[in-house]
């Protein structure tokens, strides 16, 4: 196909069967080399490459990947966060990699930096960059991961895979690129470190903001994006040719990050193609690795050259994506994808104005991207500025972030008992978190111990070890000094919940033995008249180690601990009082964002509030941070009250159960004979019947469904739907307000609009409606050709398809007919009945 056959293929040439690629990555503006270290013959060989747009400019001073681009803050960011690309592999789909270059590891295979690859041009496992015009893939690879101290790559510790898709003459084909992309998917987990990034510094002669019809790589690019692999693609170097926004292909693909070029000052390169999706990065006069043969060959294999092009900008972004992924992994992010990294780069980018297109474009700012991930420091950085974390009674968990290689976090706690405090530090594998030593502390590995005195405050500190950033957690535990009192406890047995009243505590103390029935919170409470004497509580485990205490002066004491089912505890009551009531509760379990509430075999009352509080038979618990709650009434005649919040909520009632949802919380309850929901805002309630005979009653802002063994109700809701579908002879009673109400009737479907409340009753065989005050009317849509209708003086009865609707207190009835083929006599009968409703 020639150009004249299809203008949409601008500048394209087709071989017999395959599309031919161009190295959009070939330097556009210039190529620099150091003549002081090369012979005249080498200089001449470079000059002969002018036909490939590589122009020798001995007067131009090149820039390394990190130098001269202060606006990206790359070097400072790497040093501050300790991120160098370790643990990842980048696939370079290009002209191959001269892996014997010292800065690229000096060899090929799993023990080297270039761990593997494939040559699709020659169909062998040696992807060496050895073509007469070769250098491009090697140059790109150095920008990503050069280990040279002067000309460092963006991610110098990253591993590389070379995938050669250009032959010795510089010809490339989509068939080879397609195979290379599939290779990445198939082999992404074959090496010690997974392939997380692909760089494509290549493209076609194309400029558009949408895909060309002949785009052939989309399914493979999507597959890699689905794999979570970041794909950086050169935007193209033909802006001067087109002089309008647009991208080359495959840079225009929606599954990649297209990369434009900027100069050392951070302005868009004149040659760089661009559109609103590009991320701009350094691409002019970038010094990087080249094959030894490029200058004619010498023993050192440590050759360098500077080139310009979007091909140089693309690997810069590819390397930066490796650093961002490394930071995300260290900080505990999950499901890291092309989209999440691309979005972060654009959200933290600098804006560059282009006077040619009169538009702003995003320019990568590596330091800002990493800083936004780390966030603000969460604890004081010195012992004097330590952050208070509360009282250490038995156990306290602290977590934080080491936000830089020099970050230190200090926190202060208060011991509630005299004994030994231990602190176990855990962190990410790469974090290398360490304790900051202080007087009186003993450190063995990641565990710190210290002696503490009740009521005194102490400071401990954590440092990152100068390695990298990451999350850590500290498990703080206090073991009180052993008292081992001699006790003869009264055994109160296994506890789910028990009230024990009128206990006399004399002689200064009393001991009781209790056993937890569930794994979860164990709560011990004591209530007394303070004027008759003060009592305090202590709770000991089966080894007589103190695990909790309460010593208030209000006549009310409470201890909460976490227990396992079957754990035995000793409750020590200190003081003197002739009448002490005790309440022991073991019905609530809270783990992370999940809470479970169990009932007893008796009659339970559970009260839940959407503001994060729950009371079980009068014992209150905070559910702060909990989003999933399950409540089981167990045996007895149980009652559940659910109080809504200021957000819209939806509740679904079934006999004995309820399912309450909001934007932040999900509550599932079962085993309750009575359930009440108190709503607000624009809440919705749905009621389902049982297989027996049930009754549904509703009016403005109130509805309930009652049947054998259950009673469900909702107050304050705006939308109500009751559904009779399980069987039985169900009835519904709907009551209007003092205002103007409308009852819609269509066979088994009835809907009441009353005082801002929408009430629906579906499938009920019999419905009774009382209009109340105001001007009320029936809106009847005939579903049967021969309904039975009666109406007089505001009262009436409609029987349609075996569904009966009786009404009273109605001022008007409006009828609509289902079909135009109704008999005239039927219309006349309807008209007569409707007129009589409002005439008396």
XYZ file of C-alpha atoms in Angstrom, residues 52 57 87 125 182 217 225 228 295 315 335 418 470 479 497 504 544 564 587 589 638 665 703 802 815 838:
26
model
C 20.169 8.294 10.779
C 28.360 18.027 18.076
C 13.858 -6.005 43.712
C 18.531 -16.112 23.240
C 3.723 -11.626 24.874
C -0.585 -4.174 19.878
C -1.497 -3.408 32.130
C 0.167 -4.502 36.847
C 33.553 3.839 18.838
C 13.364 5.316 30.082
C -2.658 -3.699 43.796
C 5.433 -1.596 88.216
C 8.701 1.754 55.219
C 4.329 -7.637 82.791
C -23.037 -12.433 80.678
C -20.507 -8.115 100.716
C -1.798 -14.842 88.657
C -9.702 -16.504 74.477
C -20.226 -11.163 74.281
C -15.269 -9.427 69.801
C -34.389 -10.761 72.069
C -20.781 0.501 57.758
C -43.787 1.083 59.227
C -57.921 -11.461 43.409
C -59.105 5.739 37.151
C -67.088 11.842 45.977
